[in-house]
Short mmCIF file of C-alpha atoms in Angstrom, two decimals:
data_model
loop_
_atom_site.label_atom_id
_atom_site.label_comp_id
_atom_site.label_asym_id
_atom_site.label_seq_id
_atom_site.Cartn_x
_atom_site.Cartn_y
_atom_site.Cartn_z
CA MET P 139 12.62 -45.58 2.45
CA THR P 140 16.39 -45.44 3.00
CA ARG P 141 18.22 -43.90 0.09
CA THR P 142 20.85 -46.08 -1.55
CA THR P 143 24.39 -44.82 -1.19
CA ALA P 144 27.49 -45.82 -3.10
CA ALA P 145 31.04 -46.85 -2.31
CA ILE P 146 34.20 -46.67 -4.40
CA ILE P 147 36.56 -49.62 -3.85
CA THR P 148 39.99 -49.89 -5.45
CA GLY P 149 41.84 -53.13 -6.04
CA ALA P 150 38.38 -54.70 -6.32
CA SER P 151 39.07 -57.41 -8.89
CA ARG P 152 40.34 -59.96 -6.36
CA GLY P 153 41.40 -60.60 -2.79
CA ILE P 154 40.41 -58.24 0.01
CA GLY P 155 38.97 -55.61 -2.33
CA GLU P 156 36.68 -58.15 -3.97
CA ALA P 157 35.50 -59.43 -0.59
CA ILE P 158 34.75 -55.90 0.63
CA ALA P 159 32.84 -55.12 -2.57
CA ARG P 160 30.70 -58.24 -2.26
CA THR P 161 29.92 -57.59 1.42
CA LEU P 162 28.93 -53.97 0.84
CA ALA P 163 26.81 -54.89 -2.19
CA ALA P 164 25.01 -57.60 -0.21
CA SER P 165 24.12 -54.99 2.41
CA GLY P 166 22.50 -52.74 -0.21
CA VAL P 167 25.37 -50.42 -1.09
CA ALA P 168 25.91 -49.62 -4.77
CA VAL P 169 29.57 -50.35 -5.47
CA GLY P 170 31.92 -48.69 -7.93
CA LEU P 171 34.83 -51.01 -8.61
CA ILE P 172 38.29 -49.95 -9.74
CA ALA P 173 41.26 -52.16 -10.60
CA ARG P 174 43.81 -52.63 -13.35
CA GLY P 175 42.58 -56.09 -14.41
CA SER P 176 39.51 -55.64 -16.60
CA GLU P 177 38.61 -59.33 -16.81
CA GLY P 178 38.55 -59.91 -13.05
CA LEU P 179 36.78 -56.61 -12.50
CA ALA P 180 34.02 -57.48 -14.98
CA ARG P 181 33.61 -60.89 -13.34
CA VAL P 182 33.17 -59.45 -9.85
CA ALA P 183 30.77 -56.73 -11.01
CA GLY P 184 28.74 -59.21 -13.06
CA GLU P 185 28.39 -61.66 -10.19
CA ILE P 186 27.31 -58.88 -7.83
CA VAL P 187 24.60 -57.81 -10.27
CA GLU P 188 23.49 -61.43 -10.80
CA ALA P 189 23.10 -61.74 -7.01
CA GLY P 190 20.78 -58.71 -6.96
CA GLY P 191 23.27 -55.99 -6.10
CA ARG P 192 24.26 -52.82 -7.91
CA ALA P 193 27.75 -52.52 -9.34
CA ALA P 194 29.67 -50.58 -11.96
CA HIS P 195 33.32 -50.95 -12.84
CA ARG P 196 36.18 -49.22 -14.60
CA PRO P 197 39.60 -50.75 -15.37
CA VAL P 198 41.96 -48.01 -14.20
CA ASP P 199 45.55 -47.74 -13.04
CA VAL P 200 45.33 -45.65 -9.87
CA THR P 201 48.69 -44.05 -10.65
CA ASP P 202 47.05 -42.27 -13.61
CA ASP P 203 45.47 -39.15 -12.11
CA ALA P 204 43.43 -38.14 -15.17
CA ALA P 205 42.08 -41.67 -15.62
CA VAL P 206 41.12 -41.85 -11.96
CA GLN P 207 39.28 -38.52 -12.12
CA ALA P 208 37.34 -39.69 -15.17
CA ALA P 209 36.56 -43.11 -13.69
CA VAL P 210 35.20 -41.73 -10.41
CA ALA P 211 32.99 -39.26 -12.29
CA GLU P 212 31.70 -41.99 -14.59
CA LEU P 213 31.06 -44.46 -11.76
CA THR P 214 29.20 -41.83 -9.76
CA ALA P 215 26.98 -41.01 -12.72
CA GLU P 216 26.34 -44.66 -13.57
CA LEU P 217 25.47 -45.68 -10.01
CA ASN P 218 23.33 -42.55 -9.57
CA ALA P 219 23.80 -42.57 -5.82
CA PRO P 220 25.76 -40.34 -3.45
CA ILE P 221 29.24 -41.60 -2.58
CA SER P 222 29.33 -42.26 1.15
CA LEU P 223 32.39 -44.52 1.40
CA LEU P 224 35.82 -44.82 -0.21
CA VAL P 225 37.98 -47.89 0.35
CA ASN P 226 41.57 -47.45 -0.86
CA ASN P 227 42.70 -51.05 -1.13
CA ALA P 228 44.83 -51.18 -4.30
CA GLY P 229 48.40 -52.01 -3.44
CA ARG P 230 51.55 -53.97 -4.11
CA ILE P 231 54.72 -54.93 -2.25
CA ASP P 232 58.39 -54.68 -3.15
CA THR P 233 61.08 -57.33 -2.89
CA GLU P 234 61.85 -58.27 0.70
CA VAL P 235 65.36 -56.85 0.96
CA PRO P 236 66.95 -53.95 2.89
CA LEU P 237 66.61 -50.48 1.37
CA TRP P 238 70.17 -50.39 0.00
CA GLN P 239 69.49 -53.57 -1.99
CA ALA P 240 66.15 -52.39 -3.35
CA ASP P 241 65.52 -51.89 -7.06
CA ALA P 242 64.91 -48.17 -7.60
CA HIS P 243 62.31 -48.68 -10.32
CA GLU P 244 60.33 -51.19 -8.25
CA TRP P 245 60.58 -48.98 -5.15
CA ARG P 246 59.09 -46.02 -7.01
CA GLU P 247 56.29 -48.15 -8.52
CA VAL P 248 55.23 -49.41 -5.08
CA ILE P 249 55.09 -45.87 -3.69
CA GLU P 250 53.17 -44.68 -6.75
CA THR P 251 50.58 -47.45 -6.48
CA ASN P 252 50.06 -47.57 -2.73
CA LEU P 253 50.47 -43.95 -1.69
CA ILE P 254 50.08 -41.77 -4.76
CA GLY P 255 47.31 -44.02 -6.08
CA SER P 256 45.43 -43.57 -2.80
CA PHE P 257 45.96 -39.83 -3.09
CA HIS P 258 44.55 -39.73 -6.63
CA VAL P 259 41.39 -41.65 -5.74
CA SER P 260 40.86 -39.70 -2.51
CA ARG P 261 41.28 -36.37 -4.28
CA ALA P 262 38.72 -37.40 -6.88
CA THR P 263 36.20 -38.83 -4.41
CA ILE P 264 36.31 -36.80 -1.20
CA PRO P 265 34.96 -33.57 -2.76
CA LEU P 266 31.89 -35.54 -3.89
CA MET P 267 31.39 -36.72 -0.31
CA LEU P 268 31.77 -33.23 1.11
CA GLU P 269 29.13 -31.93 -1.31
CA GLN P 270 26.73 -34.38 0.34
CA GLY P 271 27.72 -33.37 3.88
CA GLY P 272 30.49 -35.90 4.47
CA GLY P 273 31.43 -39.54 4.18
CA ARG P 274 33.95 -42.12 5.29
CA VAL P 275 37.38 -43.07 3.97
CA VAL P 276 39.04 -46.40 4.72
CA GLU P 277 42.72 -46.90 3.95
CA LEU P 278 43.78 -50.56 3.88
CA VAL P 279 47.14 -50.37 5.63
CA SER P 280 49.39 -52.89 7.36
CA GLY P 281 51.06 -53.64 10.63
CA ALA P 282 54.26 -53.21 8.63
CA GLY P 283 53.46 -49.50 8.39
CA ALA P 284 52.97 -49.14 12.13
CA ARG P 285 56.33 -50.60 13.18
CA ASP P 286 59.85 -50.94 11.85
CA TRP P 287 60.71 -53.88 9.58
CA ALA P 288 64.06 -54.71 8.02
CA LYS P 289 62.63 -55.47 4.56
CA ALA P 290 60.28 -54.14 1.84
CA SER P 291 61.01 -50.49 2.67
CA ALA P 292 58.77 -49.07 -0.08
CA TYR P 293 55.79 -51.04 1.22
CA THR P 294 56.38 -50.06 4.84
CA SER P 295 56.98 -46.41 3.93
CA SER P 296 53.83 -46.23 1.83
CA LYS P 297 51.66 -47.86 4.48
CA ALA P 298 53.04 -45.58 7.21
CA ALA P 299 52.28 -42.58 5.02
CA MET P 300 48.74 -43.86 4.44
CA ILE P 301 48.23 -44.09 8.20
CA ARG P 302 49.47 -40.51 8.48
CA ASN P 303 47.02 -39.45 5.76
CA VAL P 304 44.17 -40.96 7.77
CA GLY P 305 45.12 -38.61 10.61
CA HIS P 306 45.38 -35.75 8.13
CA LEU P 307 41.88 -36.41 6.76
CA HIS P 308 40.53 -36.56 10.31
CA GLU P 309 42.08 -33.23 11.22
CA ALA P 310 41.18 -31.50 7.95
CA GLY P 311 37.77 -33.01 7.34
CA PHE P 312 36.14 -33.85 10.68
CA ALA P 313 34.24 -30.57 10.96
CA LEU P 314 33.05 -31.04 7.37
CA GLY P 315 31.54 -34.46 8.09
CA LEU P 316 34.46 -36.60 6.95
CA ARG P 317 35.55 -39.63 8.95
CA SER P 318 38.72 -41.61 8.20
CA PHE P 319 40.07 -44.99 9.29
CA ALA P 320 43.31 -46.95 8.85
CA VAL P 321 42.36 -50.63 8.73
CA SER P 322 45.04 -53.31 8.90
CA PRO P 323 43.59 -56.64 7.69
CA GLY P 324 46.18 -58.91 9.24
CA THR P 325 47.61 -61.65 7.03
CA VAL P 326 44.81 -62.62 4.68
CA LYS P 327 45.47 -65.41 2.20
CA THR P 328 45.84 -63.52 -1.07
CA ALA P 329 48.09 -63.67 -4.11
CA MET P 330 50.29 -60.96 -2.59
CA SER P 331 50.64 -62.44 0.90
CA THR P 332 51.37 -65.96 -0.35
CA SER P 333 54.10 -64.61 -2.64
CA MET P 334 56.04 -63.15 0.30
CA GLN P 335 59.06 -64.87 1.83
CA LEU P 336 57.78 -63.83 5.26
CA HIS P 337 54.71 -66.03 4.86
CA ALA P 338 56.28 -68.90 2.91
CA ASN P 339 55.54 -71.49 5.62
CA ARG P 340 52.41 -69.92 7.06
CA THR P 341 49.44 -72.25 7.48
CA GLU P 342 47.05 -69.97 9.36
CA PHE P 343 45.69 -66.77 7.88
CA THR P 344 43.36 -64.03 9.09
CA PRO P 345 39.83 -64.62 7.76
CA VAL P 346 38.95 -61.88 5.28
CA GLU P 347 35.51 -61.68 6.90
CA ARG P 348 37.08 -59.86 9.85
CA THR P 349 38.04 -57.04 7.51
CA THR P 350 34.73 -56.96 5.64
CA GLU P 351 32.77 -56.88 8.91
CA LEU P 352 34.85 -53.95 10.17
CA VAL P 353 34.47 -51.99 6.91
CA LEU P 354 30.71 -52.60 6.93
CA ALA P 355 30.48 -51.30 10.51
CA ILE P 356 32.48 -48.23 9.48
CA HIS P 357 30.12 -47.66 6.55
CA ARG P 358 27.13 -47.82 8.90
CA GLY P 359 28.64 -45.15 11.13
CA GLU P 360 29.00 -47.49 14.08
CA LEU P 361 32.69 -46.68 14.64
CA ASP P 362 32.81 -42.94 14.01
CA SER P 363 34.35 -42.35 17.44
CA TRP P 364 37.43 -44.15 16.06
CA SER P 365 37.93 -41.72 13.18
CA GLY P 366 41.57 -40.87 12.50
CA LYS P 367 42.83 -44.06 14.11
CA TYR P 368 44.59 -47.32 13.31
CA LEU P 369 42.45 -50.44 13.62
CA ARG P 370 43.88 -53.97 13.29
CA VAL P 371 41.37 -56.74 12.69
CA THR P 372 43.49 -59.37 14.45
CA HIS P 373 42.81 -57.49 17.68
CA ASP P 374 39.81 -55.28 16.90
CA SER P 375 36.24 -56.07 15.90
CA PRO P 376 33.08 -53.95 15.67
CA GLU P 377 31.99 -55.53 18.95
CA SER P 378 35.24 -54.91 20.84
CA LEU P 379 35.51 -51.32 19.62
CA ALA P 380 31.88 -50.63 20.50
CA ALA P 381 32.38 -52.22 23.92
CA TYR P 382 35.35 -49.95 24.60
CA ALA P 383 33.31 -46.88 23.64
CA ALA P 384 30.39 -47.99 25.80
CA LEU P 385 32.67 -48.41 28.80
CA HIS P 386 35.07 -45.49 28.35
CA GLY P 387 33.43 -43.15 25.84
CA ALA P 388 35.43 -41.85 22.90
CA PRO P 389 39.04 -43.08 22.86
CA PRO P 390 41.76 -40.57 23.76
CA GLU P 391 42.73 -38.27 20.91
CA ALA P 392 46.28 -39.63 20.83
CA ALA P 393 45.23 -43.29 20.94
CA ARG P 394 46.00 -45.35 17.83
CA ARG P 395 47.54 -42.35 16.07
CA LEU P 396 50.88 -42.40 14.28
CA GLY P 397 53.52 -40.52 16.26
CA ILE P 398 56.99 -40.45 17.75
CA ALA P 399 57.13 -41.86 21.27
CA PRO P 400 58.87 -39.56 23.80
CA TRP P 401 61.52 -41.00 26.08
CA GLY P 402 59.45 -39.91 29.07
CA ASP P 403 57.62 -36.98 30.65
CA ASP P 404 60.87 -34.98 30.69
CA ASP P 405 61.46 -35.28 26.93
CA PRO P 406 61.85 -31.67 25.68
CA GLN P 407 60.05 -32.63 22.46
CA LEU P 408 57.00 -33.97 24.32
CA ALA P 409 54.70 -31.03 23.51
CA GLU P 410 55.49 -31.22 19.80
CA MET P 411 54.82 -34.96 19.77
CA LEU P 412 51.31 -34.66 21.12
CA VAL P 413 48.43 -35.21 18.71
CA PRO P 414 46.41 -32.02 18.04
CA LYS P 415 43.55 -31.49 20.45
CA PRO P 416 39.96 -32.11 19.31
CA ARG P 417 38.35 -29.30 17.38
#
């Protein structure tokens, strides 16, 4: 009999986090749900349990390190299953203006939620994974973190840093059994995306199922050869990524990694720009 494992999902009271939690629970994963909104969190957890799944929840602000540490410990004990997956989904966006017009308080809050919040939950959860021989970390990032954009500089900076942390976890944790993935969900119809000026007239959105399918495949270990890399659901699927691996083997170490592009083969900084070689 296959032993039940557990996942920790942040921002799980609505939107993408809720959809990921429901998909994982339906596949037999015990889910530990974290979000600030207690009412929405209780609703999602209750409906998962009513549908036959296993769920526990804690209303926590991910910027509160002590609260996060306590919540992860309590969720792990309540679910009574080894943590095999962490999905850092909690996030917010700042006003869509250039950096010099940004509100300093809002800018700091976005960085604290998206980046420092991810750090807090990862630091509380990854040691539990490593005690069990490893696990998988998914950072919900954005195309805005993989390219330059003239607005929302806190959001883009935080998402770029999260992509970098995925590479860090790959380098630091691969030999210990840790796998890490930066997943960009495209433009899903959520409260955050529909509030943005950029999407004010948008009529077509990326189905959230594309993200949930990719996260489920990651959980199952089907995409481990893509550890440390940036995956975008508008272009990537479990099938397309598996097809690439079947045809070419593991992707190149530098592929889909955050870096500075050299001007050419004669760039004197070329060697320093290269991604570290496989261990």
